[in-house]
Coordinates of C-alpha atoms in Angstrom, one line a residue:
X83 CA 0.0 0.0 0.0
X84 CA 3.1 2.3 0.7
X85 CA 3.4 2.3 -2.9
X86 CA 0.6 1.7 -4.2
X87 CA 1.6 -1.4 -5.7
X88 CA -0.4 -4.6 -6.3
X89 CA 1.2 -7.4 -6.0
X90 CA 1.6 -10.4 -8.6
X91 CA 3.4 -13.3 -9.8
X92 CA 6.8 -12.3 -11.7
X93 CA 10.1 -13.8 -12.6
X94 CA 13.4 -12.2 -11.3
X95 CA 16.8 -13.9 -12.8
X96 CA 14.9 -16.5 -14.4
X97 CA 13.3 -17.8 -11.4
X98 CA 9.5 -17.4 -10.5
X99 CA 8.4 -14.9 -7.6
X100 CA 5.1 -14.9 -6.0
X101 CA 5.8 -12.0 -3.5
X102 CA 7.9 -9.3 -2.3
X103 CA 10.0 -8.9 0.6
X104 CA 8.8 -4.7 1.9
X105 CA 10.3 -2.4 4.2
X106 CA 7.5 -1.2 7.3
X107 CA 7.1 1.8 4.9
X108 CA 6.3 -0.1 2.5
X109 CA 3.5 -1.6 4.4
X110 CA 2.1 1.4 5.8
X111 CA 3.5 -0.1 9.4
X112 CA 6.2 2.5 9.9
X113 CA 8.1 5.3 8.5
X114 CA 11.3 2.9 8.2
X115 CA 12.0 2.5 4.6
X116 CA 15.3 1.6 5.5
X117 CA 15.3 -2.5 4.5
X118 CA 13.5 -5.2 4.8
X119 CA 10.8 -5.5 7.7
X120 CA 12.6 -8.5 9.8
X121 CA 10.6 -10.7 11.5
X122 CA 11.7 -12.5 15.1
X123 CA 12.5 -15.7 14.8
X124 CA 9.7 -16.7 17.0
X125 CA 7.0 -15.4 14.9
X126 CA 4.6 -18.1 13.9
X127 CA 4.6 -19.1 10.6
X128 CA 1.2 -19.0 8.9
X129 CA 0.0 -16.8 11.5
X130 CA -1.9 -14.1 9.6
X131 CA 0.6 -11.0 10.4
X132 CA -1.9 -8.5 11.0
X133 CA -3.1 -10.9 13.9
X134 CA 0.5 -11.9 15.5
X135 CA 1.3 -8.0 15.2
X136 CA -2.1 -6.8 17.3
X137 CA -3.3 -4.7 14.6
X138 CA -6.5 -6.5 13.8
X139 CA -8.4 -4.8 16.4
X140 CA -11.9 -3.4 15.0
X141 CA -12.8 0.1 13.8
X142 CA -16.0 1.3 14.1
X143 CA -17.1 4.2 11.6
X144 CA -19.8 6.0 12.8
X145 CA -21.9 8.5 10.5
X146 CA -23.1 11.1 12.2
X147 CA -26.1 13.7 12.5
X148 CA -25.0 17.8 12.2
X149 CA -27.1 17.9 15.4
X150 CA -24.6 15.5 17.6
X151 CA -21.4 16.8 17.6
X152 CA -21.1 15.0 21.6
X153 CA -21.1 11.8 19.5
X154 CA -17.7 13.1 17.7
X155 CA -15.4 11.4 19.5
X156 CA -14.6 8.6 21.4
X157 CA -15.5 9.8 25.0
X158 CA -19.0 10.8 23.9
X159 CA -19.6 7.5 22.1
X160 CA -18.6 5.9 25.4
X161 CA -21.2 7.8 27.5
X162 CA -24.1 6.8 25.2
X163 CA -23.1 3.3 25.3
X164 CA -23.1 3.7 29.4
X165 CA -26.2 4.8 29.4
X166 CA -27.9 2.2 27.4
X167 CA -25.8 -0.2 29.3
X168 CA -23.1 -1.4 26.9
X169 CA -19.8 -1.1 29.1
X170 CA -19.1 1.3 31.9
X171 CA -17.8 4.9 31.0
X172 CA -14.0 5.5 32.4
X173 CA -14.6 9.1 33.1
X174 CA -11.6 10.1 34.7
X175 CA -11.1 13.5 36.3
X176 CA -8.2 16.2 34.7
X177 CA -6.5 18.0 37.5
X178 CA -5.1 21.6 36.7
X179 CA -1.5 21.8 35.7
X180 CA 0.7 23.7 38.4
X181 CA 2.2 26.8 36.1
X182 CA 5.8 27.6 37.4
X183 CA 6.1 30.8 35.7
X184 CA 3.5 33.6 33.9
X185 CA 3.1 32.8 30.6
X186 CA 5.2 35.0 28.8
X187 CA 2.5 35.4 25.2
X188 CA -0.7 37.1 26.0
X189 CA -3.7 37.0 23.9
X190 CA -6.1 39.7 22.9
X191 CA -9.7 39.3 21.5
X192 CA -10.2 42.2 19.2
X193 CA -13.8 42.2 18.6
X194 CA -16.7 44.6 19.1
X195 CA -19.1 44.1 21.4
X196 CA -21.4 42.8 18.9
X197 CA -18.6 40.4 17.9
X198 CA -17.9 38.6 20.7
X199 CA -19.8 36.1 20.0
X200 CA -17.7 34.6 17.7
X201 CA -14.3 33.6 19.6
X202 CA -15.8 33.4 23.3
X203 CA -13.1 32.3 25.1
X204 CA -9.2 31.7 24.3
X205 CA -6.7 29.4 26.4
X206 CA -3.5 29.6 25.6
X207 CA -0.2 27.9 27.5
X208 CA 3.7 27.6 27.3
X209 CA 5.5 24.2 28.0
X210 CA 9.1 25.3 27.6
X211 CA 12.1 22.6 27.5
X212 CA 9.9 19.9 25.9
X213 CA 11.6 17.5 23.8
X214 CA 9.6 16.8 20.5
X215 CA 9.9 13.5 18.2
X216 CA 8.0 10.7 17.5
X217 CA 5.3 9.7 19.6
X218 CA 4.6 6.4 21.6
X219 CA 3.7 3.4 19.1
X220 CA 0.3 2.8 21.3
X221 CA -1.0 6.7 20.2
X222 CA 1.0 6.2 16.5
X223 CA -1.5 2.8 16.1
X224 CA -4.7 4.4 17.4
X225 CA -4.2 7.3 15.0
X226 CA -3.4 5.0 12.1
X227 CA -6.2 3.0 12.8
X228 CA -8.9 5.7 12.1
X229 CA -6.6 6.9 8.9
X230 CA -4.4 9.6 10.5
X231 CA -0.7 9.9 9.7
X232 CA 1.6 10.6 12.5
X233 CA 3.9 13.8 12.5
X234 CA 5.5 13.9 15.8
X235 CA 4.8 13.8 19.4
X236 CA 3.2 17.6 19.8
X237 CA 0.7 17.5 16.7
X238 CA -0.3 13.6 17.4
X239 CA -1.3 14.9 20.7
X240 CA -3.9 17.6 19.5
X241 CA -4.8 15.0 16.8
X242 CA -5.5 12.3 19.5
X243 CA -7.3 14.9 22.0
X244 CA -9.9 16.0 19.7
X245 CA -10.7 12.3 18.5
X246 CA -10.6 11.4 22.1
X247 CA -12.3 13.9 23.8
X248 CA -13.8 15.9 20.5
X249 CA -11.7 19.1 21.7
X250 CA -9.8 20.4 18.6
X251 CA -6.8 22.1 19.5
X252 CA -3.7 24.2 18.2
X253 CA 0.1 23.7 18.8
X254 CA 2.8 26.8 18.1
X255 CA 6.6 27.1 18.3
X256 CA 6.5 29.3 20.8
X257 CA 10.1 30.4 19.3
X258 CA 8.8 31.4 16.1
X259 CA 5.6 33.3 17.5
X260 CA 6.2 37.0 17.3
X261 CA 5.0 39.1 20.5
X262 CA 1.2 38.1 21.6
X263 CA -1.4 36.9 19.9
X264 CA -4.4 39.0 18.9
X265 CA -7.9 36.9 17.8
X266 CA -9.4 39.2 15.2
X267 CA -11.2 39.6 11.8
X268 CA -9.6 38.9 8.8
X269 CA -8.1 42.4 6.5
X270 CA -6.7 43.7 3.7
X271 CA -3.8 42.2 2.8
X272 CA -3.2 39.0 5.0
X273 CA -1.9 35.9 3.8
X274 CA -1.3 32.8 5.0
X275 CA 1.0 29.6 4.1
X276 CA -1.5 26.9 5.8
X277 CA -0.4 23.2 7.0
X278 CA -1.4 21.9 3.8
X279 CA 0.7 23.7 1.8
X280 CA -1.4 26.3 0.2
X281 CA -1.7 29.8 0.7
X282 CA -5.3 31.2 2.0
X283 CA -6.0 35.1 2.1
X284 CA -9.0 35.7 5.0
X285 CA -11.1 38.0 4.3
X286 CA -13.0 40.4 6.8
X287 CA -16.0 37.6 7.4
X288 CA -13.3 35.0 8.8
X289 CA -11.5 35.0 12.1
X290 CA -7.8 34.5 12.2
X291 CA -4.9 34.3 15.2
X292 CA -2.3 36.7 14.3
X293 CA 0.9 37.9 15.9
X294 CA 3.4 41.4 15.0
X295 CA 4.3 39.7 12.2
X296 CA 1.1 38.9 10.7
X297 CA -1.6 35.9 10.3
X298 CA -0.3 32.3 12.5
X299 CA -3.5 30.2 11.9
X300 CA -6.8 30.4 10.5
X301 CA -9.3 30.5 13.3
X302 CA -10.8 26.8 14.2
X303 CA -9.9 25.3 11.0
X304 CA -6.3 25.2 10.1
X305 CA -2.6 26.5 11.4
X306 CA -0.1 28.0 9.6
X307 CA 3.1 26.6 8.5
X308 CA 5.6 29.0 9.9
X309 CA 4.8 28.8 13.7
X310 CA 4.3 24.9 13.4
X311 CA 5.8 22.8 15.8
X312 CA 9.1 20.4 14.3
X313 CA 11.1 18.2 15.6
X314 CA 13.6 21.3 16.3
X315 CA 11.1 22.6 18.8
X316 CA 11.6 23.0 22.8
X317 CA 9.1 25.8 23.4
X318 CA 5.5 25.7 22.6
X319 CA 2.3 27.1 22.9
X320 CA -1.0 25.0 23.6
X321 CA -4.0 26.8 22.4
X322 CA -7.9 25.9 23.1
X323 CA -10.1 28.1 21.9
X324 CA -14.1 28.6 21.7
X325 CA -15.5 29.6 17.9
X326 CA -19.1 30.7 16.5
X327 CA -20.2 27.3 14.3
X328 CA -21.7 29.3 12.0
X329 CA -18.6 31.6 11.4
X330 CA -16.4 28.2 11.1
X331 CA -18.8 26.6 9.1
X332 CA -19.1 29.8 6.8
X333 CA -15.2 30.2 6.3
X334 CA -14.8 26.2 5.5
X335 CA -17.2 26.8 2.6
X336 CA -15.2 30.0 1.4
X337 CA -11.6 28.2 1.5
X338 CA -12.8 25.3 0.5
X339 CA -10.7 23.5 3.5
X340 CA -12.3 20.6 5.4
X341 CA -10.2 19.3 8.8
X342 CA -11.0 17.3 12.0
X343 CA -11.3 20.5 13.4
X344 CA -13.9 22.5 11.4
X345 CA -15.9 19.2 11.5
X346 CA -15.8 19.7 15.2
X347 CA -16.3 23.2 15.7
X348 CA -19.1 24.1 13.0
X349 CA -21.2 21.9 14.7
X350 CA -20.4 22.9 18.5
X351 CA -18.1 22.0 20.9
X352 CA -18.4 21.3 24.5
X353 CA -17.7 24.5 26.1
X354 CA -17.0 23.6 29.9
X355 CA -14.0 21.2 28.1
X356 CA -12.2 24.5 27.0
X357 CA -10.4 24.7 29.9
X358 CA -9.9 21.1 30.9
X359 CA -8.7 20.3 27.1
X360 CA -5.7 22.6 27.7
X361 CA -5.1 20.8 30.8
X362 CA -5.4 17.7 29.3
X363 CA -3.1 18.2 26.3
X364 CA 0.0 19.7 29.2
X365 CA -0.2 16.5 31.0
X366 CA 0.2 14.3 27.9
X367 CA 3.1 17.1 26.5
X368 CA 4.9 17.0 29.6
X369 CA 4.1 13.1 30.0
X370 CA 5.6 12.5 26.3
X371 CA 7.9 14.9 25.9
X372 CA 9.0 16.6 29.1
X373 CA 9.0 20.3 29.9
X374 CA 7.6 22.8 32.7
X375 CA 4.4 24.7 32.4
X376 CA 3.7 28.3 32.7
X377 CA 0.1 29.3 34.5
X378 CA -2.8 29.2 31.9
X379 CA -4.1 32.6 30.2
X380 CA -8.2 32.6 29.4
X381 CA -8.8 35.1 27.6
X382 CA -12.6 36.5 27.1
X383 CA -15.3 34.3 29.1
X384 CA -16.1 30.5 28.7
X385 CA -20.0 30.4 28.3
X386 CA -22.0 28.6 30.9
X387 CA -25.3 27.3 29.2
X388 CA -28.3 26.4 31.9
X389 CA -31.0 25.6 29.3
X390 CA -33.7 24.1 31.4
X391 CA -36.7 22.0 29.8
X392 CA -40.2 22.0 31.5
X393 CA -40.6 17.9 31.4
X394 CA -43.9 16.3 31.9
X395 CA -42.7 12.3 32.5
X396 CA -45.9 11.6 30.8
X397 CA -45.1 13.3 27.4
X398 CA -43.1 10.2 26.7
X399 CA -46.3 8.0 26.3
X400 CA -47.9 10.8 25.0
X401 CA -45.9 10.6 21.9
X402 CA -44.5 7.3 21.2
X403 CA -46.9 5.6 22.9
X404 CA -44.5 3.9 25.4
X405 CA -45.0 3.4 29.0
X406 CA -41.8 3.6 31.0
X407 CA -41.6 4.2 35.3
X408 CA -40.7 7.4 36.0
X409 CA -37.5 6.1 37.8
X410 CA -35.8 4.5 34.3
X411 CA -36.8 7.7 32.7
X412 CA -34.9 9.7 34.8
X413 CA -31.8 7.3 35.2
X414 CA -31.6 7.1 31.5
X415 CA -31.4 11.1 31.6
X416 CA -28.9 11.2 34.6
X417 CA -26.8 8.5 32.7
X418 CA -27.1 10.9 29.6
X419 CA -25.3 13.7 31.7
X420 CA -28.8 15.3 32.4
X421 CA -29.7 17.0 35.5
X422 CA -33.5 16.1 36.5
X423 CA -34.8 18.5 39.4
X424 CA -38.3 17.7 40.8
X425 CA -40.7 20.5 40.7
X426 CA -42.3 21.4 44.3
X427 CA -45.4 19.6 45.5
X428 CA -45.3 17.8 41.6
X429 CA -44.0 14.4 41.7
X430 CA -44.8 13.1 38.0
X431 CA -42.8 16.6 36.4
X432 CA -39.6 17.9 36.5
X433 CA -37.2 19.9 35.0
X434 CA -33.7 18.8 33.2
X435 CA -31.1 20.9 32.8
X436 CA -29.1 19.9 29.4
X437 CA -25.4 19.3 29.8
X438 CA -23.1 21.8 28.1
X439 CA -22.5 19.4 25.4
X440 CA -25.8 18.9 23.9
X441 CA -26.6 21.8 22.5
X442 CA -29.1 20.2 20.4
X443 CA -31.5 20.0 23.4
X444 CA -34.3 22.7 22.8
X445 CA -37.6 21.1 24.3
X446 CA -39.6 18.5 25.5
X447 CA -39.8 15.7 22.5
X448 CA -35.9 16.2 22.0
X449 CA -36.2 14.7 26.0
X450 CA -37.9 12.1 25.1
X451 CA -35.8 11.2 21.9
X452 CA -32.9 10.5 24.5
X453 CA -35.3 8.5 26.6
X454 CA -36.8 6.2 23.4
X455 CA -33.6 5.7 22.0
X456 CA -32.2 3.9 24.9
X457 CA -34.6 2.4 26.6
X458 CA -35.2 0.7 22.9
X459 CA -36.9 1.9 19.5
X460 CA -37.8 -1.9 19.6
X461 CA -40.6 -1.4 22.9
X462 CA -42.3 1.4 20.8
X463 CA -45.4 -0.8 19.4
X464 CA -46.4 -0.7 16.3
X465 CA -50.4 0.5 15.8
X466 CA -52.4 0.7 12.2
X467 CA -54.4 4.1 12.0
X468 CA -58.1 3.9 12.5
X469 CA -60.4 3.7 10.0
X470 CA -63.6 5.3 9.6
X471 CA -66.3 2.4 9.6
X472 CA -66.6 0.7 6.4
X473 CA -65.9 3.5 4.0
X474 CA -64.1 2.8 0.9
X475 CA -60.4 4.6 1.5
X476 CA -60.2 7.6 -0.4
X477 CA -57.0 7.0 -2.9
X478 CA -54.2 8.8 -2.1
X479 CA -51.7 9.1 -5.0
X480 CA -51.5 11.2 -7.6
X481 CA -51.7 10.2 -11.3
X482 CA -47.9 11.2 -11.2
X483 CA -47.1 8.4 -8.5
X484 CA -49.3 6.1 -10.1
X485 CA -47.6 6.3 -13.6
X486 CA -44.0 6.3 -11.2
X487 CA -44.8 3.0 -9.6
X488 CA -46.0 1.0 -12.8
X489 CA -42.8 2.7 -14.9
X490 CA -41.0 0.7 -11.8
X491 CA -42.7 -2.6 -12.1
X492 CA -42.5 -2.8 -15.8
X493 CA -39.3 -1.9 -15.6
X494 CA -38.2 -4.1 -12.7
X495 CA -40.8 -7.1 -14.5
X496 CA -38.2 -7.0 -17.8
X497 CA -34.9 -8.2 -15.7
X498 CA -33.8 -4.7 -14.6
X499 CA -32.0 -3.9 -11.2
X500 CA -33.3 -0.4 -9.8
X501 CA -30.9 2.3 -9.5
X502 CA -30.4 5.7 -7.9
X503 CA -28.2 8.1 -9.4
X504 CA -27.3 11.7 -8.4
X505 CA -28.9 14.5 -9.7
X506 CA -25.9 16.4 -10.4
X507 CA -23.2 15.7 -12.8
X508 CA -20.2 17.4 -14.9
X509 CA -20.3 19.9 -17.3
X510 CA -19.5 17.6 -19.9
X511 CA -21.9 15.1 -19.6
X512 CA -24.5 17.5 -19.1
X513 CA -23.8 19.0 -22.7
X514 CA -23.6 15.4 -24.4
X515 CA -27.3 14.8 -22.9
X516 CA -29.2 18.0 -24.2
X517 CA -28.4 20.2 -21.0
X518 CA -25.4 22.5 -20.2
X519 CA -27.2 25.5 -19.6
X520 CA -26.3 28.5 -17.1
X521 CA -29.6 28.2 -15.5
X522 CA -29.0 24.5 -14.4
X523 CA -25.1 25.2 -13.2
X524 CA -24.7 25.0 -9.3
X525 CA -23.4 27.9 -7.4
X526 CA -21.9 25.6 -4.7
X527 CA -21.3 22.4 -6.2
X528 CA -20.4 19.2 -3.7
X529 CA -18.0 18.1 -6.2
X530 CA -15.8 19.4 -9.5
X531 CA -17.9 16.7 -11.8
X532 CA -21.1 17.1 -9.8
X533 CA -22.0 20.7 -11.2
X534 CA -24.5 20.8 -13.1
X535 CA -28.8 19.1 -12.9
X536 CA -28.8 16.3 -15.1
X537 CA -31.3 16.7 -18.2
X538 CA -31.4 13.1 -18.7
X539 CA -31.1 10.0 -16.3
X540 CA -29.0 7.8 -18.8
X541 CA -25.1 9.4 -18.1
X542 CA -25.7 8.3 -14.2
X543 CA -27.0 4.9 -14.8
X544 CA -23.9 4.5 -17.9
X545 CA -21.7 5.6 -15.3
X546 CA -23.1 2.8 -12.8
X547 CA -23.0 0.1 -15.2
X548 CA -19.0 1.4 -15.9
X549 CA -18.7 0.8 -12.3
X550 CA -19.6 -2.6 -12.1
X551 CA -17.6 -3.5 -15.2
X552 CA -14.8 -2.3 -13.8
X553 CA -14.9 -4.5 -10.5
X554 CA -15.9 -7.3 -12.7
X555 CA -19.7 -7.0 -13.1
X556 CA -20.4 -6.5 -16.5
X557 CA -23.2 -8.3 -17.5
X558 CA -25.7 -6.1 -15.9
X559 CA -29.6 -4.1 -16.4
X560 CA -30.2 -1.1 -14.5
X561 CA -33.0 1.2 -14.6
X562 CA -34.0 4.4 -12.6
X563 CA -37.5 6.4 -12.2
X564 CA -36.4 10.2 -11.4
X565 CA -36.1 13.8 -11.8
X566 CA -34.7 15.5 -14.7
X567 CA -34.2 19.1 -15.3
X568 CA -34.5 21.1 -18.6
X569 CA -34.3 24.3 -17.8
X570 CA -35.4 26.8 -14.7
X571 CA -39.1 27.1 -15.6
X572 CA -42.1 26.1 -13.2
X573 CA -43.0 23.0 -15.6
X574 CA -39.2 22.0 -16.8
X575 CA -38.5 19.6 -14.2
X576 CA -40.2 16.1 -15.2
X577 CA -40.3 12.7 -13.8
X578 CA -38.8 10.5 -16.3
X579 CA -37.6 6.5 -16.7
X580 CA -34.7 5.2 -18.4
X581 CA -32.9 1.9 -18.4
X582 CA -29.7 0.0 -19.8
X583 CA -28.8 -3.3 -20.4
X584 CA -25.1 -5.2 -21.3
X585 CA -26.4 -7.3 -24.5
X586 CA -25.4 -10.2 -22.4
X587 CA -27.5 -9.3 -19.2
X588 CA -30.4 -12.0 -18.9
X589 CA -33.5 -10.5 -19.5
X590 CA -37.3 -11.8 -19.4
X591 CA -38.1 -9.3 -22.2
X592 CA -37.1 -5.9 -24.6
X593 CA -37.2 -3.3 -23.0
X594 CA -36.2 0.5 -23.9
X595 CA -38.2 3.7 -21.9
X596 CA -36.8 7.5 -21.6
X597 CA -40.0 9.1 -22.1
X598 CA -40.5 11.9 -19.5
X599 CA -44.2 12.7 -18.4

């Protein structure tokens, strides 16, 4: 995989090969690229490697909601699974780091009043005689495992925080930082050379983290490549910071840059953990590579949030239909991280209090969401609708969805596999098919070949039967029933059906439809 190489059978001086001895770079296993990847003596022949090495260990990728951003790492996966009684959560407590000296950087929030709102709070800390490198091989596996490379000790650390814990944060050379640093809008004339190598110029709507000689990092989403942290460096700067979502989510769009940490922030991060995320990256800096703290700067005011819901236990039943004591309901809230607080002289109501990291929680049925959903979709019982008397139901579809669902059967009844397509694609194909026009172009398209609305539903399903020829499926019948766009007019979008067939696909009958209705 190191070089992207598949392997097959060959002939080296005349004598038949059926592998290749590879270095641990090679195999993705290490940065050694050395020589060949030796193997004890002891190792057990046969033995699949990835078992005898301990690297066979399952990962778990979890899609989630935007409104869940507690589930975004591993900590807040861990506390669900608690609560619905999968495991025990190992919550352990994160004791403040004794500072030995002021920190010699301040920071400055340079916002109006009506800007606050978008950097509340700032932490920022200096570990000075720290000794950067490679870090351990058990944090080197874990971020390999979920498809992160390792750089060294001081950037795997924010890395493995914010998948840990979900707090993003921010390393700097403190030797390369100029004076303090100010949090402010983007101006005129900054620029700056970004981790990935390309150069971003902010504009006034985006935040950025600047020192006396101009822009360090991009606010939230991405640091710059002149104060990051090498292996050269003894002096550096931990940053945790709190961000507007909407600001981050705003500037991601504009750059075009997606990271861990935009992920994180656009959607809302715990803030209580500002504070305790700084702590927790100094004791694993000073744990991995040495050095002594200096006191911890806050600059600005970490929010508090005491959103309290008005919770009738019996709005549970209510809407779902489930009955559940009032005692589960309110341990599966308390496991949750919810504070339940009887009201006076009313037994059977109460109010929660949402943790700080669920900001998602506005009312009463997003209460009982987290009660359901533990206890078990599975109780909810299943109940047909009533119906009036005898009366003759009154049809529901449309002549539209009845001429959709028999284009499906017939289609479906000649041999052909149903298929759904995007509605987007490129340029080019768009023009081959009829379409092309400025009217169907996307301003903000999800993809370079996704940009413009499709005026025909044969280049997705020619694309799909590409795709299964070329892993080996080419025999195959695909049809799709969907939209299709022709121009920007109230009556140019249609429903249409098309279909495609290999010649050597079976097939009960012939069978060709693209008429649109």
């Amino acid at each position: 995989p190191g070089k992207k190489i598949t392997l097959g059978k060959g002939v080296i001086r005349g004598v038949e090969s059926l592998g290749m001895l590879c270095s641990g770079a090679e195999l993705e296993l290490s940065e050694d690229h050395s020589g060949i990847l030796d193997l004890p003596a002891d190792a057990p022949v046969g033995a699949p490697y990835a078992r005898w090495a301990g690297l066979d260990d399952a990962v778990i990728e979890i899609n989630l909601t935007p409104n869940r951003p507690d589930a975004a790492s591993v900590h807040g996966i861990a506390r669900d699974l608690d609560a619905a009684g999968l495991g025990r959560l190992k919550a352990r407590a994160i004791k403040p780091a004794v500072g030995a000296f002021p920190c010699p950087v301040n920071v400055k929030l340079d916002f109006s009043p009506g800007d606050a709102h978008l950097a509340p709070a700032f932490a920022l800390r200096l570990v000075r005689g720290v000794r950067n490198g490679p870090s351990p091989d058990w944090m080197q596996k874990r971020l390999k495992a979920i498809g992160l490379r390792p750089i060294n000790a001081l950037v795997d650390i924010t890395n493995y925080v914010t998948v840990d814990r979900g707090r993003p944060l921010h390393v700097f050379d403190a030797k390369k930082v100029q004076g303090d640093l100010i949090v402010r809008r983007g101006r005129d004339g900054d620029e700056v050379l970004a981790l990935d190598g390309k150069t971003y110029k902010p504009d006034a709507s985006m935040l950025v983290i600047a020192d006396d000689a101009g822009v360090e990092s991009i606010a939230g989403i991405m640091g710059g490549e002149h104060s990051g942290c090498d292996d050269a460096t003894t002096d550096v700067l931990i940053e945790s910071a709190l961000w507007d979502p909407a600001n981050i989510a705003q500037t991601g769009r504009k750059l075009g840059i997606v990271t861990d940490a935009r992920y994180r922030f656009e959607r809302g991060v715990d803030p209580a953990f500002c504070v305790p995320g700084a702590e927790l990256a100094t004791h694993l800096v000073m744990e991995l590579c040495g050095g002594e703290p200096s006191q911890l700067v806050v600059a600005g005011h970490v929010p508090e949030p005491d959103h309290r819901v008005d919770f009738p236990y019996s709005e549970v039943a209510r809407l779902t239909g489930l009955h559940l004591p009032e005692q589960e309901m309110a341990a599966i809230l308390e496991k949750l991280g919810f504070d339940v607080l009887r009201q006076a002289n009313n037994s059977s109501r109460v109010f929660v209090r949402a943790p700080s990291w669920r900001p998602d929680i506005e009312g009463k049925a997003d209460l009982v969401e987290e009660i359901v959903r533990i206890a078990g979709l599975d109780k909810v019982a299943s109940t047909p609708l009533a119906r009036e008397d005898a009366k003759v139901a009154t049809p529901v579809l449309t002549l539209s969805q009845k001429r959709t669902r028999a284009a499906r059967r017939a289609l479906a009844s000649a041999g052909l596999v149903e298929a759904v397509t995007w509605s987007f694609i490129s340029r080019r194909l768009a023009e081959a098919f009829g379409g092309g026009a400025p009217a169907l172009s996307l301003a903000n398209p999800i993809a370079s070949d996704l940009s413009d609305m499709r005026p025909s539903l044969l280049p997705g399903l020619i694309a799909a039967a590409q795709r299964n020829a070329d892993r080996g499926f080419g025999d195959v019948a695909l049809f799709e029933v969907g939209q299709i766009f022709r121009g920007d007019g109230e009556n140019d979008q249609r429903i249409a059906a098309a279909g495609v067939r290999r010649v050597f696909a079976p097939r009960r009958m012939r069978w060709r439809c693209s008429t649109p209705w």
